[in-house]
Tab-separated table of N, CA and C and ligand atoms in Angstrom:
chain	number	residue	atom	x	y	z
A	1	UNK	N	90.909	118.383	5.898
A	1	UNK	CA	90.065	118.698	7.053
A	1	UNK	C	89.005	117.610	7.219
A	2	UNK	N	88.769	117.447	8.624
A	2	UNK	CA	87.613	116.363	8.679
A	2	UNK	C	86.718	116.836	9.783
A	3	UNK	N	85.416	115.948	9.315
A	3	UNK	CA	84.022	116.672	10.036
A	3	UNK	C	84.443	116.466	11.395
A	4	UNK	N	83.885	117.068	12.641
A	4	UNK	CA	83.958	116.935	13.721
A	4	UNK	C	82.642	116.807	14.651
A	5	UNK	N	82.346	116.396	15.595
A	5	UNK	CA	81.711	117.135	16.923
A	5	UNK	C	82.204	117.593	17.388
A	6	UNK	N	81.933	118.822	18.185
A	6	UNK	CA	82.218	119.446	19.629
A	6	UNK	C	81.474	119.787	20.409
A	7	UNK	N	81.906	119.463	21.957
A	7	UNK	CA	80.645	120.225	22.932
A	7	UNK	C	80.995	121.670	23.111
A	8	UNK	N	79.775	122.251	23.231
A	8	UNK	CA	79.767	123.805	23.557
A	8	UNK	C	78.796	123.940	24.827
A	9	UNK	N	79.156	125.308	25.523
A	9	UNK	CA	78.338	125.329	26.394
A	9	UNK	C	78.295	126.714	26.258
A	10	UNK	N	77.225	127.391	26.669
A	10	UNK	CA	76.817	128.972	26.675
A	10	UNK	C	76.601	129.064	28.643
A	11	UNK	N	77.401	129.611	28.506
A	11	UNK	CA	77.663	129.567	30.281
A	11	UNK	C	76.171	130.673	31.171
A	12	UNK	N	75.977	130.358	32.634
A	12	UNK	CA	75.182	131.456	33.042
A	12	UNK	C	75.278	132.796	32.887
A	13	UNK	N	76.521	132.858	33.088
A	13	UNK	CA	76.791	134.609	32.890
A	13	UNK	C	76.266	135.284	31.588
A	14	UNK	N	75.974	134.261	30.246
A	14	UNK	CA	75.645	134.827	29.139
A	14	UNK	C	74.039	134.501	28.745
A	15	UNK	N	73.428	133.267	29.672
A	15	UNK	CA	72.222	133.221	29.755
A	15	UNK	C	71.413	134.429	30.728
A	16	UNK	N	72.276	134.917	31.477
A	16	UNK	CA	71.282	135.776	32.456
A	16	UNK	C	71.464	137.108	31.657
A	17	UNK	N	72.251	137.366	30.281
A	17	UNK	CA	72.520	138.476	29.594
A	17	UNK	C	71.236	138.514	28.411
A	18	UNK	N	71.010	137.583	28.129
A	18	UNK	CA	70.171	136.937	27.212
A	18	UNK	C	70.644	137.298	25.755
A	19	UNK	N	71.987	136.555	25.654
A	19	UNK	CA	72.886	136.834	24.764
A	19	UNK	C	73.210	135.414	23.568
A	20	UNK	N	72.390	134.787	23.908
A	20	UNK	CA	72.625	133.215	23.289
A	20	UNK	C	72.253	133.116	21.879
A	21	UNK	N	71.229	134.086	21.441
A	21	UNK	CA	71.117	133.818	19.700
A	21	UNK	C	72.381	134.609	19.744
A	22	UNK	N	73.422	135.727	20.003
A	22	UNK	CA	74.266	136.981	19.659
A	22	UNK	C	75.525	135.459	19.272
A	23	UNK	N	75.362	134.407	20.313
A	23	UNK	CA	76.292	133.688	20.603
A	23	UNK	C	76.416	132.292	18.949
A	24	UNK	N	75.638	131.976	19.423
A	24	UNK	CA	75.059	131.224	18.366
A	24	UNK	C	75.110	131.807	16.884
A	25	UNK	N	75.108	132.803	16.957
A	25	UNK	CA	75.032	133.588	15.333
A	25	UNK	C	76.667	133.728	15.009
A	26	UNK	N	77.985	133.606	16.073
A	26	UNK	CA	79.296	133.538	15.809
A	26	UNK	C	79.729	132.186	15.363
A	27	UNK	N	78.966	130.873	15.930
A	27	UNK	CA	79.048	129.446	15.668
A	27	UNK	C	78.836	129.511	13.626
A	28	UNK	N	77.386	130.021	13.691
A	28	UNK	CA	76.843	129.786	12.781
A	28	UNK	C	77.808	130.569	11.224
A	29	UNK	N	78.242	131.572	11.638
A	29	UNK	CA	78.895	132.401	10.445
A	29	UNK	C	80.222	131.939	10.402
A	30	UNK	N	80.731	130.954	11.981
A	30	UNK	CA	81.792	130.085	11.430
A	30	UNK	C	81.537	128.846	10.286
A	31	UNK	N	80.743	128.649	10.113
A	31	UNK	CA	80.547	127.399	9.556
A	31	UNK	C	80.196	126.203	10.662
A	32	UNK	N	79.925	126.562	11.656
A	32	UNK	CA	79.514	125.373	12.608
A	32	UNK	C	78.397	125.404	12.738
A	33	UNK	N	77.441	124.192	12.548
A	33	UNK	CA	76.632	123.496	12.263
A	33	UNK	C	75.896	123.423	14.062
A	34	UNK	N	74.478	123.655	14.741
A	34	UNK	CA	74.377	123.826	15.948
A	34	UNK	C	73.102	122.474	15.782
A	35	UNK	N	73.703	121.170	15.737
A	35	UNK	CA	73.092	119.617	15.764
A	35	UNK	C	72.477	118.966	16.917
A	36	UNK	N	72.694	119.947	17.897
A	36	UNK	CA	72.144	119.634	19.163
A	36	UNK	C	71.695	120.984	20.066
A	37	UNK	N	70.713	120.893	20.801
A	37	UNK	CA	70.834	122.054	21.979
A	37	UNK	C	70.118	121.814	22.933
A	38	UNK	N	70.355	122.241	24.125
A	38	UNK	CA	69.012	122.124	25.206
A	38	UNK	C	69.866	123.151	26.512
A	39	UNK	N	68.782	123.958	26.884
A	39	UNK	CA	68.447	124.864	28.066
A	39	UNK	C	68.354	123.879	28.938
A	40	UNK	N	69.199	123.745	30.168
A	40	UNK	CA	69.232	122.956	30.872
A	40	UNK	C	69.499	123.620	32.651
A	41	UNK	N	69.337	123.118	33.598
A	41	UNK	CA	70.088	123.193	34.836
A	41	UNK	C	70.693	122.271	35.615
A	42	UNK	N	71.786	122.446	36.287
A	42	UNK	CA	72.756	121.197	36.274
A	42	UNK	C	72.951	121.498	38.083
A	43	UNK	N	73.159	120.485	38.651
A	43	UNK	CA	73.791	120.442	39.999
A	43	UNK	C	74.787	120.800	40.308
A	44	UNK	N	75.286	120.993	41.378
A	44	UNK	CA	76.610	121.508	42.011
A	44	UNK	C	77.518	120.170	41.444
A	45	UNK	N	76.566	118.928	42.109
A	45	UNK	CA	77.288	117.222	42.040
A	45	UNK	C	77.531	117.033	40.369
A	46	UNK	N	76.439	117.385	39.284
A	46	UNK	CA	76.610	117.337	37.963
A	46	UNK	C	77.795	118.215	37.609
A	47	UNK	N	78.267	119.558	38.332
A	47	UNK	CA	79.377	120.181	37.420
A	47	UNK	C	80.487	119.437	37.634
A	48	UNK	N	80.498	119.332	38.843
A	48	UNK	CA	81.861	118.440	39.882
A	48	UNK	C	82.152	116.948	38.648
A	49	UNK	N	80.835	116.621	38.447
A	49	UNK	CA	81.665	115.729	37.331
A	49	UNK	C	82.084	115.807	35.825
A	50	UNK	N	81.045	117.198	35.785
A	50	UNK	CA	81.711	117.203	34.303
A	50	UNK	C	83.086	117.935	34.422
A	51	UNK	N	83.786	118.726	35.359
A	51	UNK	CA	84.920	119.432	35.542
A	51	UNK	C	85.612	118.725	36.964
A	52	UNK	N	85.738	117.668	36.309
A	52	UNK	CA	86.853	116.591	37.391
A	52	UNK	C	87.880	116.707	37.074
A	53	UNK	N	88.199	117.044	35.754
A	53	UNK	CA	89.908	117.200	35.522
A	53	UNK	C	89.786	118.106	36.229
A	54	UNK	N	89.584	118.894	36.299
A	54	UNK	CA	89.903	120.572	37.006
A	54	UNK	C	90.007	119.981	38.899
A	55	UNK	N	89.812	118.892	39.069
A	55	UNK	CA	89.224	119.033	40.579
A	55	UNK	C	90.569	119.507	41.516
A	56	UNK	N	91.896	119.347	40.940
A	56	UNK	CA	93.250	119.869	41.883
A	56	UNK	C	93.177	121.499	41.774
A	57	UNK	N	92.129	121.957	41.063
A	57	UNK	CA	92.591	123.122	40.583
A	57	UNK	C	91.933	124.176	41.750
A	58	UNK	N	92.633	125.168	42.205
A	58	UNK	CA	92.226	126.153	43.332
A	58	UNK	C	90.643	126.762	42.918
A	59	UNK	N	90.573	127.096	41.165
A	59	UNK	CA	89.199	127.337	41.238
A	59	UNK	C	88.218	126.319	40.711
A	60	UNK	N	88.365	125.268	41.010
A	60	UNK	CA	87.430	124.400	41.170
A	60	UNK	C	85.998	124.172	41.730
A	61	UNK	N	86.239	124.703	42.928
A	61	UNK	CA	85.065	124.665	43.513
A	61	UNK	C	84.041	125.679	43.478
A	62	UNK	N	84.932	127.177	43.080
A	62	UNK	CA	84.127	128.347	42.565
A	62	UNK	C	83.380	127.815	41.316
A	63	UNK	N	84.302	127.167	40.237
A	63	UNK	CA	83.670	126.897	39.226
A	63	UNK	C	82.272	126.479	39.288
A	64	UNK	N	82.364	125.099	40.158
A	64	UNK	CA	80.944	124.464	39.792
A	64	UNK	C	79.748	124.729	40.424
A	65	UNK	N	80.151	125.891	41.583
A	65	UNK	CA	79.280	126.819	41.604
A	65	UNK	C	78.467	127.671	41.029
A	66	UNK	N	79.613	128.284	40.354
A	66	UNK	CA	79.372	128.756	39.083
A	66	UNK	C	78.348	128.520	38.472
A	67	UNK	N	78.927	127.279	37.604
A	67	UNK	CA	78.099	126.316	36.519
A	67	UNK	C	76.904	126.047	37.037
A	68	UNK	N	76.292	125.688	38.195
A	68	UNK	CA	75.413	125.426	38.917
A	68	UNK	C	74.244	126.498	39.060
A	69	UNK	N	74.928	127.630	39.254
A	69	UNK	CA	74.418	128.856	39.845
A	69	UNK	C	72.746	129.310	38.955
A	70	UNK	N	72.864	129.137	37.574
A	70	UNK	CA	71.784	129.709	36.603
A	70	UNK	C	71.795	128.677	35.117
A	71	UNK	N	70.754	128.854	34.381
A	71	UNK	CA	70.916	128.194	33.134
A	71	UNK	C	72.090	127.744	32.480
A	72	UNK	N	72.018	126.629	31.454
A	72	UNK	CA	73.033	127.025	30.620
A	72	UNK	C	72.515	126.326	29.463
A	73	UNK	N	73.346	126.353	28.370
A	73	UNK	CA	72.707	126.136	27.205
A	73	UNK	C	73.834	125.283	26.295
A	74	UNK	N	73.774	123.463	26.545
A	74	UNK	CA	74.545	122.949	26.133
A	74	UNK	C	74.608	122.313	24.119
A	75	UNK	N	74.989	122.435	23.893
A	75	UNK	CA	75.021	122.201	22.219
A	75	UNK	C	75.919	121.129	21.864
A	76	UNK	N	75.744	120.871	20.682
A	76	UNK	CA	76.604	119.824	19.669
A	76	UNK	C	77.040	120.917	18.678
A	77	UNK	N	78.184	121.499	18.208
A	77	UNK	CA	78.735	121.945	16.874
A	77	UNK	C	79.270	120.786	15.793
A	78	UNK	N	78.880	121.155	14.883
A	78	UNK	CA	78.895	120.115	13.933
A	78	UNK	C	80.068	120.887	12.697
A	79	UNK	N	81.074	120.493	12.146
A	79	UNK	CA	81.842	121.382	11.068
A	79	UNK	C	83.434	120.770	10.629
A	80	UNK	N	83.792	121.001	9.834
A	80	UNK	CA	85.189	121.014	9.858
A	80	UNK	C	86.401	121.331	10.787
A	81	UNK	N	86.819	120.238	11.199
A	81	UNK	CA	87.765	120.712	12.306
A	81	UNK	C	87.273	121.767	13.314
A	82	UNK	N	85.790	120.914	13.990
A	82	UNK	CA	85.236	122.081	14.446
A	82	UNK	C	85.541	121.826	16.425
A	83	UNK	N	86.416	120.816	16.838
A	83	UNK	CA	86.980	121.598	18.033
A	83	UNK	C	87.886	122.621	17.806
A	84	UNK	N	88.896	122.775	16.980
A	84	UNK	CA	89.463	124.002	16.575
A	84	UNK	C	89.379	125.204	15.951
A	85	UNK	N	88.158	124.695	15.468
A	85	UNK	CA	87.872	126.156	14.989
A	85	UNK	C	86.563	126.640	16.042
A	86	UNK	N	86.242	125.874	17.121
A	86	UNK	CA	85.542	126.504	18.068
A	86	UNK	C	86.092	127.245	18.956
A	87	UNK	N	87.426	126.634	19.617
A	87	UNK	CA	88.618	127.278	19.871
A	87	UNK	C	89.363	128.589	20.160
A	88	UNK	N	89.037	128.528	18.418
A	88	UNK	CA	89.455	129.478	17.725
A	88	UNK	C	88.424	130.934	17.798
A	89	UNK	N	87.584	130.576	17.814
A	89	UNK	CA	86.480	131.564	17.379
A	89	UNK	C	85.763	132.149	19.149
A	90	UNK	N	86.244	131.449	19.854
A	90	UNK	CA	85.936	131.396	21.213
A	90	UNK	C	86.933	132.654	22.422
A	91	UNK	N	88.047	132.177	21.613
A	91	UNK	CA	89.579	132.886	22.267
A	91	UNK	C	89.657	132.598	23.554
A	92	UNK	N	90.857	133.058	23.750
A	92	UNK	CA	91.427	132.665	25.097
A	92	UNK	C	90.685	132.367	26.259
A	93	UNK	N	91.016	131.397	27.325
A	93	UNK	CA	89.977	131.333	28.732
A	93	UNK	C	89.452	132.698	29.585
A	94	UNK	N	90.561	133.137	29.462
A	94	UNK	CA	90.777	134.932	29.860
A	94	UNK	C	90.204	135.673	29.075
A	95	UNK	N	88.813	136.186	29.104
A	95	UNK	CA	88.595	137.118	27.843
A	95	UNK	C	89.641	138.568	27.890
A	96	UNK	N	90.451	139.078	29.003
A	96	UNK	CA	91.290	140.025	28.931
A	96	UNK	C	92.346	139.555	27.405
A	97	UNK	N	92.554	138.456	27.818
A	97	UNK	CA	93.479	137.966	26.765
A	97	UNK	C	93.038	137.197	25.405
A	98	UNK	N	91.691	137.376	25.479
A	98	UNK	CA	91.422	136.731	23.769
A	98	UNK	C	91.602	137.857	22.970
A	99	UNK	N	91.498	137.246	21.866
A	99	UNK	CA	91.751	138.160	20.706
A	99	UNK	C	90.551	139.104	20.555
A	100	UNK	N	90.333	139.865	19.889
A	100	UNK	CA	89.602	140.761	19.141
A	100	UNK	C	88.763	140.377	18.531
A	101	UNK	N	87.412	140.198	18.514
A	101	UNK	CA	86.656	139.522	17.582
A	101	UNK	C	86.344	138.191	17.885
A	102	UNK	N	86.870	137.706	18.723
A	102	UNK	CA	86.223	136.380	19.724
A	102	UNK	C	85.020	136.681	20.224
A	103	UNK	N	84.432	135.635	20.736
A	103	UNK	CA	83.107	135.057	21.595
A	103	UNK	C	83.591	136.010	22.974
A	104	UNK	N	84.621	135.437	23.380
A	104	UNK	CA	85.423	135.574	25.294
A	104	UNK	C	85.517	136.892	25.045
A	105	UNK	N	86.112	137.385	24.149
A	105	UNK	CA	86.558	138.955	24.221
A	105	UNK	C	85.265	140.138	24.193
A	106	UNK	N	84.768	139.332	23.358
A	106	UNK	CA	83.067	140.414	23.169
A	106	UNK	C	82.002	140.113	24.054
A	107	UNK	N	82.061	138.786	24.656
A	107	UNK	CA	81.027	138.472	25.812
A	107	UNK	C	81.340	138.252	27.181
A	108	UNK	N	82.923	138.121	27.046
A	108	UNK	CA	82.940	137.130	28.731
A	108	UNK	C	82.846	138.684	29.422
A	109	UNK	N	83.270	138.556	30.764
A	109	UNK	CA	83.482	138.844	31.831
A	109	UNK	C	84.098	138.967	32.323
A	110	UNK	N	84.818	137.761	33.002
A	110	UNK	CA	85.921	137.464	33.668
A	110	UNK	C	86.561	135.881	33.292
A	111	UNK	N	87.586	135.708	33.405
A	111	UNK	CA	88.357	134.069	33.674
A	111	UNK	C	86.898	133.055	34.133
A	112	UNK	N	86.729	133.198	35.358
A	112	UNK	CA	85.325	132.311	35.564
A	112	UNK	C	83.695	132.376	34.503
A	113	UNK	N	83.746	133.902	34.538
A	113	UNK	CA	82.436	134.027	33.934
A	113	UNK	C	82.886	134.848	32.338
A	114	UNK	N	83.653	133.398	31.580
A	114	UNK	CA	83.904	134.038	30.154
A	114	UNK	C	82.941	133.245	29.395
A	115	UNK	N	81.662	132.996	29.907
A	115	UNK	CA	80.314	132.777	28.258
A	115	UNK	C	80.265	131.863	27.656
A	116	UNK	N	81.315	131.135	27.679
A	116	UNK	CA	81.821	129.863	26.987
A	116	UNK	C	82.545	129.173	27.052
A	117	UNK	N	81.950	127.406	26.574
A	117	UNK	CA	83.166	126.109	26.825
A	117	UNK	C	83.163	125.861	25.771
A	118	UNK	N	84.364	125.444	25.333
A	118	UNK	CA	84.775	124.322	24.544
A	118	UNK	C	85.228	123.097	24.441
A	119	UNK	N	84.783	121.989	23.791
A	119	UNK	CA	86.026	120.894	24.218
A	119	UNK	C	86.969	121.189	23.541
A	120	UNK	N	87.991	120.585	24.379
A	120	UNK	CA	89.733	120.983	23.787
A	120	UNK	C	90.566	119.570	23.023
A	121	UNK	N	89.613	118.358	22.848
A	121	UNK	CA	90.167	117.857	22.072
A	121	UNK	C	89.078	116.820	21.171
A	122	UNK	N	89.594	115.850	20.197
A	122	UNK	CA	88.672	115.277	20.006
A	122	UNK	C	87.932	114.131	20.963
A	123	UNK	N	89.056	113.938	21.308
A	123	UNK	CA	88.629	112.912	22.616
A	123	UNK	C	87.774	113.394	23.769
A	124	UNK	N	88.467	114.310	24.153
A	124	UNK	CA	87.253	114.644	25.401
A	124	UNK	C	85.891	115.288	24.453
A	125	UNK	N	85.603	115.716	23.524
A	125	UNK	CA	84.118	115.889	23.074
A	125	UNK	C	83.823	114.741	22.927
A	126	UNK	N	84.127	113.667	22.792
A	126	UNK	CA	83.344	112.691	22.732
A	126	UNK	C	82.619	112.562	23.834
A	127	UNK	N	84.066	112.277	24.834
A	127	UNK	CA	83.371	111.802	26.397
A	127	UNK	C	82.409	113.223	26.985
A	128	UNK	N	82.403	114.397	26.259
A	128	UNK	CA	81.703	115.803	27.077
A	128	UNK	C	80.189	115.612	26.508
A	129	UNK	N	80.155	115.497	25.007
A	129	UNK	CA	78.591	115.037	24.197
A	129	UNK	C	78.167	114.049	24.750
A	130	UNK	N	78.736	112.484	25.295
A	130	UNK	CA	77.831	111.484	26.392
A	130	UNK	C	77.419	111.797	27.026
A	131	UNK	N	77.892	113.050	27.767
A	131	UNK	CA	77.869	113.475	29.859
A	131	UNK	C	76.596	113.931	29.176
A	132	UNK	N	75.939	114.757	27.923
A	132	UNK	CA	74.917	115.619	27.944
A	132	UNK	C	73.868	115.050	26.820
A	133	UNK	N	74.599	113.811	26.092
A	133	UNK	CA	73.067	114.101	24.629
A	133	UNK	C	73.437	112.391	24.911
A	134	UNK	N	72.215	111.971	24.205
A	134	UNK	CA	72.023	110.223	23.565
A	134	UNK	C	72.166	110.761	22.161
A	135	UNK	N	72.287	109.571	21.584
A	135	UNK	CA	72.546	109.434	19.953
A	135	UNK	C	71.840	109.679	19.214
A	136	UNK	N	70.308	109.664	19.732
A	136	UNK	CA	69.249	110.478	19.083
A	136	UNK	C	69.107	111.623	19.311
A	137	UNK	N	69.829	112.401	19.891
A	137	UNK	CA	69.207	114.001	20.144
A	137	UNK	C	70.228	114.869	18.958
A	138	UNK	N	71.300	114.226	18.419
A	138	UNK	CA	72.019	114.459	17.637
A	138	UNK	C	71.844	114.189	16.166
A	139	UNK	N	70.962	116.166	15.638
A	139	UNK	CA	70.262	115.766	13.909
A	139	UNK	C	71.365	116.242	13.301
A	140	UNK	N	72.273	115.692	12.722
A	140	UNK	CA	72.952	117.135	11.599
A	140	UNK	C	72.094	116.976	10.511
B	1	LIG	P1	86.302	126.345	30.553
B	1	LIG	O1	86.728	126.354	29.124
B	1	LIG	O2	84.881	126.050	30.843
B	1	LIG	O3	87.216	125.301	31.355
B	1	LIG	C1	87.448	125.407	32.753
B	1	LIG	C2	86.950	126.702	33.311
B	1	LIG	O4	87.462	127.071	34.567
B	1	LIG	C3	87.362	127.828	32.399
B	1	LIG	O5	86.640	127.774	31.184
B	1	LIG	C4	87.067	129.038	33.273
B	1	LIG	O6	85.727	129.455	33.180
B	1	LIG	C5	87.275	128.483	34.692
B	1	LIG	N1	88.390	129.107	35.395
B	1	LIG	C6	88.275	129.842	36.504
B	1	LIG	N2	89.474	130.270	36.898
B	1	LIG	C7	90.383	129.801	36.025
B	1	LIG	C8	91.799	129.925	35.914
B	1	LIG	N3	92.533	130.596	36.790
B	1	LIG	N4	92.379	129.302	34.864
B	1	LIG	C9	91.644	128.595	33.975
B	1	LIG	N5	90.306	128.463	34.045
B	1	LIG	C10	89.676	129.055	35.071
């Protein structure tokens, strides 16, 4: 196993719940390390670029509405194979369909408003931690 970054995001739907230590305390009892954070608000134009892959996608434009709409609370996880085991601990995009004992399943909502991002590989956390931190905001 090898150390990782990953970006996380605590979506509006779970900031307007005021559910983010509940959230943070599932990171933490994974073994993921929380090396970065900041309460932030982002533009319609800022989501549009951080969710450009998505831009063919029908809910695209709901999304970065979405994202736009209220707080959010972006992080660095720090851990062992920790895009996958964020992943993991996150469950499915669908909280109907995550597992039991997930983040999505116990917090989301809906498909749009499921509480949480992950990056899905090592590569794109790289490029997702630029879009949001400098090299100093990152203590492990
Ligand atoms: P996230 O992991 O942030 O990545 C893209 C987001 O698009 C996803 O979580 C969902 O919140 C949102 N989304 C909305 N509708 C869909 C859909 N039909 N399929 C996948 N993702 C969707």
């Amino acid at each position: 196993m090898s150390e990782q970054k990953t970006l996380s995001i605590i979506k509006p739907d779970a900031t307007a719940r005021n559910i983010t230590g509940s959230i943070n305390a599932r990171f933490e009892q994974a073994g993921l390390r929380i090396i970065a954070q900041k309460r932030i608000s982002i533009s319609k134009e800022q989501a549009e670029k951080f969710y450009e892959i998505h831009q063919d996608k029908a809910f695209y434009d709901s999304l970065c509405e979405y994202m736009s709409s209220g707080p959010i609370v972006v992080q660095v996880l720090l851990g062992n194979d920790a895009v996958a085991k964020n992943r993991e601990i996150m469950g499915a995009t669908n909280p109907a369909n995550a597992a039991i004992g997930t983040i999505r399943r116990d917090f989301g909502e809906s498909i749009e408003h499921n509480a949480v991002h992950g990056s899905d590989s090592e590569e794109n956390a790289a490029t997702e931690i630029a879009f949001f931190f400098s090299g100093i905001e990152l203590v492990g």
